[in-house]
Tab-separated table of C-alpha atoms in Angstrom:
chain	number	residue	atom	x	y	z
A	1	MET	CA	-6.756	-28.725	3.373
A	2	ALA	CA	-6.378	-28.717	-0.370
A	3	ALA	CA	-3.925	-31.290	-1.623
A	4	PRO	CA	-1.383	-29.995	-4.142
A	5	THR	CA	-1.726	-30.776	-7.784
A	6	ARG	CA	1.275	-32.649	-9.140
A	7	THR	CA	3.313	-32.525	-12.263
A	8	ALA	CA	4.967	-35.694	-13.434
A	9	PRO	CA	8.310	-36.213	-11.703
A	10	SER	CA	10.136	-36.396	-15.005
A	11	THR	CA	8.784	-33.047	-16.186
A	12	ARG	CA	11.297	-30.236	-15.843
A	13	PRO	CA	9.988	-26.725	-16.380
A	14	ALA	CA	11.862	-25.018	-19.159
A	15	ALA	CA	13.927	-22.056	-18.058
A	16	PRO	CA	12.626	-18.754	-19.388
A	17	PRO	CA	14.753	-17.437	-22.244
A	18	GLY	CA	17.457	-14.919	-21.596
A	19	LEU	CA	18.142	-15.827	-17.964
A	20	PRO	CA	21.737	-15.516	-16.774
A	21	ARG	CA	23.798	-18.625	-16.250
A	22	GLY	CA	25.890	-19.136	-13.143
A	23	GLY	CA	25.972	-16.547	-10.399
A	24	ARG	CA	24.093	-18.881	-8.036
A	25	TRP	CA	21.018	-19.182	-10.280
A	26	ILE	CA	19.042	-22.440	-10.072
A	27	GLU	CA	17.141	-23.213	-13.271
A	28	ASP	CA	15.689	-26.626	-12.384
A	29	TRP	CA	13.617	-26.445	-9.219
A	30	ARG	CA	10.866	-29.052	-8.559
A	31	PRO	CA	9.945	-29.050	-4.862
A	32	GLU	CA	6.737	-31.038	-5.505
A	33	ASP	CA	8.801	-33.921	-6.932
A	34	PRO	CA	9.511	-36.171	-3.863
A	35	ALA	CA	12.718	-37.630	-5.333
A	36	PHE	CA	14.110	-34.215	-6.233
A	37	TRP	CA	13.137	-32.789	-2.855
A	38	GLU	CA	14.839	-35.519	-0.837
A	39	SER	CA	17.994	-35.683	-2.951
A	40	THR	CA	18.606	-31.977	-3.551
A	41	GLY	CA	15.776	-29.601	-2.783
A	42	LYS	CA	15.529	-29.970	0.994
A	43	ARG	CA	19.179	-29.132	1.631
A	44	VAL	CA	19.206	-26.099	-0.650
A	45	ALA	CA	15.876	-24.811	0.656
A	46	ARG	CA	16.994	-25.059	4.291
A	47	ARG	CA	20.205	-23.147	3.588
A	48	ASN	CA	18.288	-20.344	1.909
A	49	LEU	CA	15.681	-20.364	4.660
A	50	PHE	CA	18.333	-19.952	7.358
A	51	PHE	CA	19.945	-16.887	5.808
A	52	SER	CA	16.580	-15.468	4.812
A	53	VAL	CA	15.494	-15.669	8.465
A	54	PHE	CA	18.676	-13.963	9.638
A	55	SER	CA	18.415	-11.087	7.157
A	56	GLU	CA	14.721	-10.616	7.876
A	57	HIS	CA	15.405	-10.745	11.616
A	58	VAL	CA	17.892	-7.876	11.380
A	59	GLY	CA	15.455	-6.008	9.121
A	60	PHE	CA	12.678	-6.294	11.702
A	61	SER	CA	15.042	-5.036	14.395
A	62	VAL	CA	15.920	-1.961	12.364
A	63	TRP	CA	12.240	-1.432	11.518
A	64	SER	CA	11.440	-1.567	15.255
A	65	LEU	CA	14.414	0.618	16.168
A	66	TRP	CA	12.323	3.642	17.128
A	67	SER	CA	10.118	1.680	19.508
A	68	VAL	CA	13.358	1.524	21.525
A	69	VAL	CA	14.814	4.930	20.666
A	70	VAL	CA	11.754	6.797	22.025
A	71	LEU	CA	12.604	5.379	25.445
A	72	PHE	CA	15.908	7.269	25.213
A	73	LEU	CA	14.144	10.601	24.578
A	74	PRO	CA	13.085	11.964	27.988
A	75	GLU	CA	10.648	14.826	27.534
A	76	PRO	CA	12.587	17.331	29.706
A	77	VAL	CA	15.682	16.844	27.491
A	78	PHE	CA	14.221	16.477	23.975
A	79	GLY	CA	10.921	18.295	24.470
A	80	ILE	CA	8.806	15.587	22.792
A	81	ASP	CA	5.432	14.800	24.350
A	82	PRO	CA	3.726	11.345	24.224
A	83	ALA	CA	1.734	12.211	21.078
A	84	GLY	CA	4.981	13.208	19.356
A	85	LYS	CA	6.590	9.922	20.324
A	86	PHE	CA	3.661	7.941	18.910
A	87	LEU	CA	4.264	9.765	15.610
A	88	LEU	CA	7.957	8.804	15.688
A	89	THR	CA	6.946	5.123	15.812
A	90	THR	CA	4.125	5.522	13.279
A	91	LEU	CA	6.279	6.855	10.417
A	92	PRO	CA	8.637	3.854	10.114
A	93	THR	CA	5.602	1.574	10.281
A	94	ALA	CA	4.045	3.457	7.377
A	95	LEU	CA	7.172	3.443	5.198
A	96	GLY	CA	7.739	-0.236	5.971
A	97	ALA	CA	4.241	-0.990	4.711
A	98	PHE	CA	4.728	1.127	1.583
A	99	VAL	CA	8.000	-0.481	0.468
A	100	ARG	CA	6.722	-4.045	0.832
A	101	LEU	CA	5.135	-4.046	-2.623
A	102	PRO	CA	8.274	-2.990	-4.543
A	103	TYR	CA	10.324	-5.376	-2.398
A	104	THR	CA	8.091	-8.233	-3.523
A	105	PHE	CA	8.540	-7.187	-7.159
A	106	ALA	CA	12.288	-7.074	-6.617
A	107	VAL	CA	12.519	-10.819	-5.917
A	108	ALA	CA	11.012	-11.643	-9.315
A	109	LYS	CA	13.069	-8.934	-11.027
A	110	PHE	CA	16.515	-9.469	-9.529
A	111	GLY	CA	16.390	-12.855	-7.777
A	112	GLY	CA	15.927	-13.718	-4.108
A	113	ARG	CA	19.630	-13.873	-3.267
A	114	ASN	CA	20.517	-10.700	-5.133
A	115	TRP	CA	17.736	-8.689	-3.553
A	116	THR	CA	18.535	-10.003	-0.067
A	117	ILE	CA	22.045	-8.570	-0.473
A	118	VAL	CA	20.673	-5.176	-1.517
A	119	SER	CA	17.884	-5.028	1.063
A	120	ALA	CA	20.271	-5.983	3.868
A	121	ALA	CA	22.816	-3.360	2.811
A	122	LEU	CA	20.084	-0.682	2.746
A	123	LEU	CA	19.650	-1.165	6.496
A	124	LEU	CA	22.906	0.714	6.968
A	125	VAL	CA	21.151	3.952	5.931
A	126	PRO	CA	18.775	4.301	8.916
A	127	THR	CA	21.208	2.849	11.455
A	128	ILE	CA	24.065	5.173	10.534
A	129	ALA	CA	21.747	8.181	10.145
A	130	THR	CA	20.252	7.597	13.588
A	131	ALA	CA	23.708	7.277	15.131
A	132	VAL	CA	24.725	10.618	13.593
A	133	VAL	CA	21.730	12.774	14.632
A	134	LEU	CA	20.658	11.302	17.969
A	135	GLU	CA	21.723	13.887	20.559
A	136	PRO	CA	20.066	16.592	22.675
A	137	GLY	CA	19.230	19.675	20.664
A	138	VAL	CA	18.346	17.834	17.456
A	139	SER	CA	15.173	19.178	15.849
A	140	TYR	CA	11.974	17.148	15.955
A	141	THR	CA	11.695	17.390	12.155
A	142	THR	CA	15.104	15.748	11.776
A	143	LEU	CA	14.040	12.935	14.092
A	144	LEU	CA	10.857	12.421	12.054
A	145	VAL	CA	12.849	12.096	8.823
A	146	VAL	CA	15.418	9.730	10.313
A	147	SER	CA	12.794	7.612	12.053
A	148	CYS	CA	10.952	7.245	8.752
A	149	LEU	CA	14.122	5.837	7.137
A	150	ALA	CA	13.934	2.841	9.482
A	151	GLY	CA	10.895	1.740	7.493
A	152	VAL	CA	13.162	0.108	4.896
A	153	GLY	CA	13.562	-2.727	7.408
A	154	GLY	CA	9.880	-3.535	7.008
A	155	GLY	CA	10.320	-4.353	3.344
A	156	ASN	CA	12.636	-7.283	4.043
A	157	PHE	CA	9.706	-9.341	5.258
A	158	ALA	CA	7.831	-9.186	1.945
A	159	SER	CA	10.792	-10.099	-0.234
A	160	SER	CA	11.874	-12.850	2.138
A	161	MET	CA	8.424	-14.447	2.280
A	162	ALA	CA	7.941	-14.314	-1.498
A	163	ASN	CA	11.376	-15.877	-1.966
A	164	ILE	CA	10.909	-18.730	0.534
A	165	ASN	CA	7.408	-19.460	-0.772
A	166	ALA	CA	9.023	-20.518	-4.074
A	167	PHE	CA	11.547	-22.845	-2.401
A	168	TYR	CA	9.171	-25.158	-0.488
A	169	PRO	CA	6.550	-27.737	-1.531
A	170	ASP	CA	2.929	-27.015	-0.736
A	171	ARG	CA	2.764	-29.492	2.141
A	172	LEU	CA	5.573	-27.651	3.979
A	173	LYS	CA	4.765	-24.039	3.150
A	174	GLY	CA	2.923	-23.412	6.417
A	175	TRP	CA	5.930	-24.578	8.439
A	176	ALA	CA	8.522	-22.834	6.263
A	177	LEU	CA	6.676	-19.514	5.990
A	178	GLY	CA	5.839	-19.625	9.696
A	179	LEU	CA	9.472	-20.254	10.647
A	180	ASN	CA	10.722	-17.598	8.251
A	181	ALA	CA	8.271	-15.000	9.505
A	182	GLY	CA	8.600	-16.012	13.158
A	183	GLY	CA	12.383	-15.750	13.045
A	184	GLY	CA	12.031	-12.344	11.435
A	185	ASN	CA	9.419	-11.196	13.941
A	186	LEU	CA	11.878	-12.028	16.721
A	187	GLY	CA	13.780	-8.952	15.637
A	188	VAL	CA	11.186	-6.869	17.491
A	189	PRO	CA	11.718	-8.287	21.000
A	190	VAL	CA	15.450	-8.785	20.470
A	191	ILE	CA	16.142	-5.110	19.783
A	192	GLN	CA	13.904	-4.235	22.731
A	193	LEU	CA	15.984	-6.528	24.935
A	194	VAL	CA	19.147	-4.867	23.618
A	195	GLY	CA	17.608	-1.500	24.476
A	196	LEU	CA	16.719	-2.770	27.962
A	197	LEU	CA	20.294	-3.941	28.482
A	198	VAL	CA	21.688	-0.583	27.394
A	199	LEU	CA	19.262	1.316	29.627
A	200	ALA	CA	20.155	-0.911	32.590
A	201	THR	CA	23.926	-0.644	32.145
A	202	ALA	CA	24.891	2.548	30.265
A	203	GLY	CA	21.764	4.609	30.967
A	204	VAL	CA	19.370	6.738	28.970
A	205	GLU	CA	22.213	8.992	27.750
A	206	HIS	CA	23.764	6.332	25.471
A	207	PRO	CA	21.311	5.191	22.762
A	208	ARG	CA	24.127	4.907	20.190
A	209	ILE	CA	25.258	1.659	21.827
A	210	VAL	CA	22.168	-0.016	20.360
A	211	LEU	CA	23.300	1.049	16.894
A	212	VAL	CA	26.862	-0.111	17.514
A	213	VAL	CA	25.414	-3.580	18.086
A	214	TYR	CA	23.326	-3.619	14.905
A	215	ILE	CA	25.563	-2.069	12.262
A	216	PRO	CA	27.910	-5.118	12.205
A	217	LEU	CA	24.905	-7.472	12.075
A	218	VAL	CA	23.650	-5.659	8.985
A	219	VAL	CA	27.007	-6.251	7.307
A	220	VAL	CA	26.949	-9.945	8.250
A	221	ALA	CA	23.446	-10.330	6.772
A	222	ALA	CA	24.489	-8.838	3.430
A	223	VAL	CA	27.728	-10.826	3.174
A	224	GLY	CA	26.047	-14.084	4.255
A	225	ALA	CA	23.377	-13.691	1.575
A	226	ALA	CA	26.037	-13.067	-1.063
A	227	LEU	CA	28.023	-16.166	-0.138
A	228	LEU	CA	25.347	-18.749	0.652
A	229	MET	CA	21.951	-17.940	-0.889
A	230	ASP	CA	20.564	-18.783	-4.351
A	231	ASN	CA	18.264	-17.292	-6.980
A	232	LEU	CA	15.447	-19.314	-8.569
A	233	THR	CA	14.640	-18.771	-12.233
A	234	THR	CA	11.108	-20.074	-11.545
A	235	ALA	CA	10.470	-16.968	-9.459
A	236	ARG	CA	11.355	-14.675	-12.335
A	237	ASN	CA	9.568	-13.332	-15.393
A	238	GLN	CA	6.347	-12.512	-13.474
A	239	PRO	CA	5.796	-8.810	-14.214
A	240	ARG	CA	2.012	-9.142	-14.465
A	241	ALA	CA	1.461	-11.324	-11.407
A	242	MET	CA	0.936	-8.431	-9.009
A	243	ARG	CA	-1.453	-6.670	-11.370
A	244	GLU	CA	-3.401	-9.888	-11.838
A	245	ALA	CA	-3.488	-10.440	-8.088
A	246	THR	CA	-5.093	-7.031	-7.527
A	247	ARG	CA	-8.091	-8.237	-9.558
A	248	GLU	CA	-8.462	-11.342	-7.383
A	249	PRO	CA	-11.084	-10.832	-4.601
A	250	HIS	CA	-9.195	-13.144	-2.230
A	251	THR	CA	-6.259	-10.733	-2.348
A	252	TRP	CA	-8.232	-8.054	-0.543
A	253	ILE	CA	-10.009	-10.450	1.789
A	254	MET	CA	-6.720	-11.974	2.953
A	255	SER	CA	-5.119	-8.531	3.204
A	256	PHE	CA	-7.980	-7.429	5.446
A	257	LEU	CA	-7.517	-10.472	7.695
A	258	TYR	CA	-3.765	-9.873	7.807
A	259	ILE	CA	-4.394	-6.362	9.097
A	260	GLY	CA	-5.966	-8.070	12.100
A	261	THR	CA	-3.055	-10.418	12.735
A	262	PHE	CA	0.215	-8.853	11.612
A	263	GLY	CA	-1.089	-5.296	11.897
A	264	SER	CA	-1.901	-6.019	15.530
A	265	PHE	CA	1.477	-7.632	16.183
A	266	ILE	CA	3.631	-4.873	14.738
A	267	GLY	CA	1.367	-2.060	15.968
A	268	PHE	CA	1.304	-3.353	19.542
A	269	GLY	CA	5.042	-4.100	19.367
A	270	PHE	CA	5.784	-0.468	18.498
A	271	ALA	CA	3.283	1.052	20.925
A	272	PHE	CA	3.281	-1.195	24.007
A	273	GLY	CA	6.048	0.606	25.892
A	274	GLN	CA	4.432	3.988	25.393
A	275	VAL	CA	0.999	2.628	26.337
A	276	LEU	CA	2.414	1.336	29.619
A	277	GLN	CA	4.062	4.669	30.395
A	278	ASN	CA	0.844	6.583	29.671
A	279	GLN	CA	-1.743	4.164	31.060
A	280	PHE	CA	0.165	3.262	34.251
A	281	ALA	CA	2.445	6.243	34.734
A	282	ALA	CA	2.999	5.589	38.443
A	283	ASP	CA	4.292	2.071	37.770
A	284	PHE	CA	6.459	3.015	34.764
A	285	ALA	CA	7.952	6.342	35.721
A	286	THR	CA	11.303	5.549	34.064
A	287	PRO	CA	12.184	4.219	30.576
A	288	LEU	CA	13.934	1.253	32.205
A	289	ALA	CA	10.719	0.209	33.943
A	290	ALA	CA	8.766	0.264	30.673
A	291	ALA	CA	11.530	-1.495	28.723
A	292	SER	CA	11.531	-4.304	31.291
A	293	LEU	CA	8.128	-5.455	29.972
A	294	THR	CA	7.868	-4.293	26.344
A	295	TRP	CA	9.856	-7.223	24.941
A	296	LEU	CA	7.737	-10.007	26.487
A	297	GLY	CA	4.690	-9.854	24.207
A	298	PRO	CA	6.611	-9.536	20.915
A	299	LEU	CA	8.902	-12.397	21.972
A	300	LEU	CA	6.024	-14.788	22.656
A	301	GLY	CA	4.165	-13.689	19.522
A	302	SER	CA	7.254	-14.305	17.392
A	303	LEU	CA	8.112	-17.685	18.895
A	304	ILE	CA	4.591	-19.011	18.476
A	305	ARG	CA	4.147	-17.934	14.839
A	306	PRO	CA	5.560	-21.207	13.401
A	307	LEU	CA	3.012	-23.050	15.550
A	308	GLY	CA	0.276	-21.134	13.771
A	309	GLY	CA	1.629	-22.367	10.438
A	310	SER	CA	1.948	-25.946	11.687
A	311	LEU	CA	-1.579	-25.950	13.115
A	312	ALA	CA	-2.822	-24.618	9.791
A	313	ASP	CA	-0.942	-27.391	7.954
A	314	ARG	CA	-2.762	-29.926	10.101
A	315	PHE	CA	-6.251	-28.499	10.629
A	316	GLY	CA	-6.622	-25.919	7.875
A	317	GLY	CA	-5.664	-22.261	7.882
A	318	ALA	CA	-9.213	-20.909	7.851
A	319	ARG	CA	-10.270	-22.910	10.896
A	320	ILE	CA	-7.265	-21.799	12.953
A	321	THR	CA	-7.658	-18.188	11.787
A	322	PHE	CA	-11.363	-18.145	12.731
A	323	TRP	CA	-10.851	-19.309	16.318
A	324	ASN	CA	-7.769	-17.144	16.609
A	325	PHE	CA	-9.756	-13.975	15.911
A	326	VAL	CA	-12.302	-15.068	18.516
A	327	ALA	CA	-9.427	-15.340	21.007
A	328	MET	CA	-8.022	-11.939	19.980
A	329	ALA	CA	-11.387	-10.291	20.605
A	330	LEU	CA	-11.433	-11.867	24.076
A	331	GLY	CA	-7.847	-10.691	24.695
A	332	ALA	CA	-8.780	-7.122	23.760
A	333	ALA	CA	-11.775	-7.370	26.101
A	334	VAL	CA	-9.435	-8.393	28.918
A	335	VAL	CA	-7.239	-5.342	28.213
A	336	PHE	CA	-10.275	-3.039	28.189
A	337	THR	CA	-11.536	-4.499	31.493
A	338	ALA	CA	-8.095	-4.136	33.076
A	339	SER	CA	-7.940	-0.517	31.957
A	340	GLN	CA	-11.351	0.168	33.480
A	341	VAL	CA	-10.438	-1.288	36.897
A	342	GLY	CA	-6.810	-0.105	36.838
A	343	SER	CA	-5.295	-3.600	37.163
A	344	LEU	CA	-1.737	-3.692	35.813
A	345	PRO	CA	-1.320	-7.524	36.089
A	346	LEU	CA	-4.571	-8.131	34.188
A	347	PHE	CA	-3.581	-5.474	31.644
A	348	VAL	CA	-0.255	-7.183	30.939
A	349	VAL	CA	-1.946	-10.605	30.717
A	350	GLY	CA	-4.436	-9.252	28.176
A	351	PHE	CA	-1.719	-7.709	26.040
A	352	VAL	CA	0.395	-10.866	26.165
A	353	LEU	CA	-2.649	-12.819	24.949
A	354	LEU	CA	-3.032	-10.364	22.079
A	355	PHE	CA	0.602	-10.812	21.095
A	356	VAL	CA	0.405	-14.613	21.308
A	357	PHE	CA	-2.760	-14.901	19.244
A	358	SER	CA	-1.582	-12.343	16.705
A	359	GLY	CA	1.507	-14.544	16.254
A	360	ILE	CA	-0.589	-17.683	15.729
A	361	GLY	CA	-2.843	-15.800	13.319
A	362	ASN	CA	0.157	-14.544	11.349
A	363	GLY	CA	1.146	-18.134	10.650
A	364	SER	CA	-2.333	-19.421	9.856
A	365	THR	CA	-3.304	-16.576	7.507
A	366	TYR	CA	-0.106	-16.954	5.495
A	367	LYS	CA	-0.760	-20.670	5.146
A	368	MET	CA	-4.189	-19.845	3.712
A	369	ILE	CA	-2.659	-17.935	0.795
A	370	PRO	CA	-1.016	-20.854	-1.082
A	371	ALA	CA	-3.925	-23.113	-0.059
A	372	ILE	CA	-6.409	-20.772	-1.761
A	373	PHE	CA	-4.557	-20.830	-5.060
A	374	ARG	CA	-3.821	-24.541	-4.785
A	375	THR	CA	-7.565	-25.113	-4.458
A	376	GLN	CA	-8.140	-22.945	-7.512
A	377	ALA	CA	-5.533	-24.993	-9.383
A	378	GLN	CA	-7.308	-28.211	-8.474
A	379	GLN	CA	-10.589	-26.782	-9.686
A	380	GLN	CA	-8.979	-25.762	-12.984
A	381	VAL	CA	-7.489	-29.237	-13.460
A	382	ALA	CA	-10.832	-30.859	-12.646
A	383	ALA	CA	-12.379	-28.687	-15.357
A	384	GLY	CA	-9.850	-29.991	-17.903
A	385	GLY	CA	-7.019	-27.485	-17.451
A	386	ASP	CA	-3.306	-28.219	-17.769
A	387	PRO	CA	-1.843	-29.314	-14.372
A	388	ALA	CA	1.567	-27.734	-14.975
A	389	ALA	CA	0.053	-24.409	-16.027
A	390	ALA	CA	-2.290	-24.467	-13.037
A	391	ASP	CA	0.636	-25.084	-10.678
A	392	ARG	CA	2.683	-22.248	-12.174
A	393	HIS	CA	-0.280	-19.882	-11.893
A	394	ALA	CA	-0.807	-20.875	-8.243
A	395	LEU	CA	2.852	-20.167	-7.440
A	396	ARG	CA	2.795	-16.791	-9.207
A	397	MET	CA	-0.393	-15.674	-7.519
A	398	SER	CA	0.709	-16.903	-4.082
A	399	GLY	CA	3.908	-14.895	-4.286
A	400	ALA	CA	2.056	-11.793	-5.464
A	401	LEU	CA	-0.604	-12.050	-2.762
A	402	ILE	CA	2.044	-12.567	-0.077
A	403	GLY	CA	3.548	-9.235	-1.104
A	404	ILE	CA	0.245	-7.375	-1.221
A	405	ALA	CA	-1.072	-8.846	2.043
A	406	GLY	CA	2.222	-8.091	3.759
A	407	ALA	CA	2.047	-4.457	2.668
A	408	VAL	CA	-1.607	-3.924	3.549
A	409	GLY	CA	-1.230	-5.823	6.820
A	410	ALA	CA	1.682	-3.642	7.856
A	411	PHE	CA	-0.523	-0.579	7.439
A	412	GLY	CA	-2.550	-2.112	10.244
A	413	GLY	CA	0.387	-1.256	12.492
A	414	VAL	CA	0.015	2.371	11.431
A	415	LEU	CA	-3.686	2.270	12.311
A	416	VAL	CA	-2.953	0.770	15.731
A	417	ASN	CA	-0.498	3.560	16.568
A	418	LEU	CA	-2.853	6.242	15.268
A	419	ALA	CA	-5.733	4.734	17.259
A	420	PHE	CA	-3.671	4.862	20.447
A	421	ARG	CA	-2.462	8.403	19.712
A	422	GLN	CA	-5.998	9.694	19.134
A	423	SER	CA	-7.412	7.809	22.108
A	424	PHE	CA	-4.847	9.248	24.515
A	425	LEU	CA	-5.218	12.745	23.047
A	426	THR	CA	-9.008	12.797	23.384
A	427	THR	CA	-9.732	10.641	26.453
A	428	GLY	CA	-6.419	10.378	28.300
A	429	SER	CA	-6.471	6.566	28.071
A	430	GLY	CA	-6.441	3.791	25.472
A	431	ASP	CA	-10.012	2.667	26.199
A	432	ALA	CA	-11.490	3.940	22.936
A	433	ALA	CA	-8.758	2.140	20.972
A	434	TYR	CA	-9.438	-1.149	22.781
A	435	LEU	CA	-13.125	-0.990	21.861
A	436	VAL	CA	-12.198	-0.400	18.219
A	437	PHE	CA	-9.911	-3.452	18.295
A	438	ILE	CA	-12.683	-5.654	19.720
A	439	ALA	CA	-15.102	-4.549	16.994
A	440	PHE	CA	-12.518	-5.113	14.258
A	441	TYR	CA	-11.683	-8.647	15.417
A	442	ALA	CA	-15.408	-9.464	15.484
A	443	VAL	CA	-15.660	-8.386	11.836
A	444	CYS	CA	-12.651	-10.600	10.991
A	445	VAL	CA	-14.415	-13.575	12.617
A	446	ALA	CA	-17.472	-12.983	10.443
A	447	VAL	CA	-15.448	-12.580	7.234
A	448	THR	CA	-13.394	-15.732	7.833
A	449	TRP	CA	-16.519	-17.805	8.447
A	450	THR	CA	-18.449	-16.408	5.494
A	451	VAL	CA	-15.712	-16.767	2.865
A	452	TYR	CA	-13.586	-19.716	4.001
A	453	LEU	CA	-15.541	-21.896	6.449
A	454	ARG	CA	-19.207	-21.728	5.468
A	455	PRO	CA	-20.042	-25.186	4.029
A	456	THR	CA	-21.395	-23.733	0.791
A	457	ALA	CA	-18.408	-21.394	0.241
A	458	ARG	CA	-16.323	-22.098	-2.859
A	459	MET	CA	-13.109	-22.012	-0.827
A	460	ALA	CA	-14.491	-23.848	2.222
A	461	GLY	CA	-11.757	-25.548	4.236
A	462	VAL	CA	-8.607	-23.887	2.878
């Protein structure tokens, strides 16, 4: 693991000119200074982390809303076949991936607290729209448009991660980013559990109850951010960071690896219920039967994500990511074998393994991002560069890459859903998709070794 470069404890970065005063703006923020961190920084960072997790959690739930709603759309009533339902879950995944880049920019432009208020309030649009249109007789086109709106919930992750990355010292980023992302990822299984509860009690005719639960939570997230979060001036004035990051080769390498981890998590989370209903139709003849299992994998994958960050803090992100992709390839092989022999228990075990290892990989890959730029900063200092400038550059580039990787990785969820849709359309099963997943994870293993673990690699051991 690369050790952080340090600025002298007495050095306070000058606030950029023209920044607003008051309004919960913090101009002096030195998380790498041990005295500052213990006396002030830790308390403030934890408060912001807590409300960031809550807002991101609700955002993930809204983003995953249609993985639940499709269970309330029986084909005899709404006339939507399985391929049509896969499209309803693909569109919000795609929009969520698309908005992650502007959401990352928004933190630097408006401040983490300010943008959390806005991004939380925007969640009211898809929740209210869904509540209005969701009834028998609604056109499929209307459902496509409304389902796409839920994608705004996917953007919350990028802005939240970029914001929290600036609050924590390098030695704690793996833990903090893992906890932030894991708490957000929990929004996927939680809304699926809410959907299960509604199906079990009120029945398939009452999907609006799910929305009645979430609309007040959206309001709480926005108000909580307004009252208790802060903006950091050190995260501002970075308009060229994203453009500079696009010219950095590690940006695209890490984005590719994140497709394999987060893309798998969100793609499987959206598709698992439909896969069960199509692959084992006799066992999951009703939406309630499918909903009884869909939440398990996303829950375990979310809970274990902070462990991935902690393991990366201890052993190195690249090492954990490498072995994690090996395990994901084995998990996909288990799913393929189970599909071939028609074993539901083995099929569920394989998918649970995929969720668990995708969660661990989410944490370890995100830890690699600041470690890569911290290593570059060390190399610049060793070559005679200014330590403070190197640290500022590492922070800027880490935040930019987090946004880009989050966006590209989320498109992996789109690819997962499209792979399942095409596989079921052409072969009647998911077998072709499982083989594609195995091949992709094998490529990720090779890339991780070649770039980040090979002894002669420039970034070996990040």
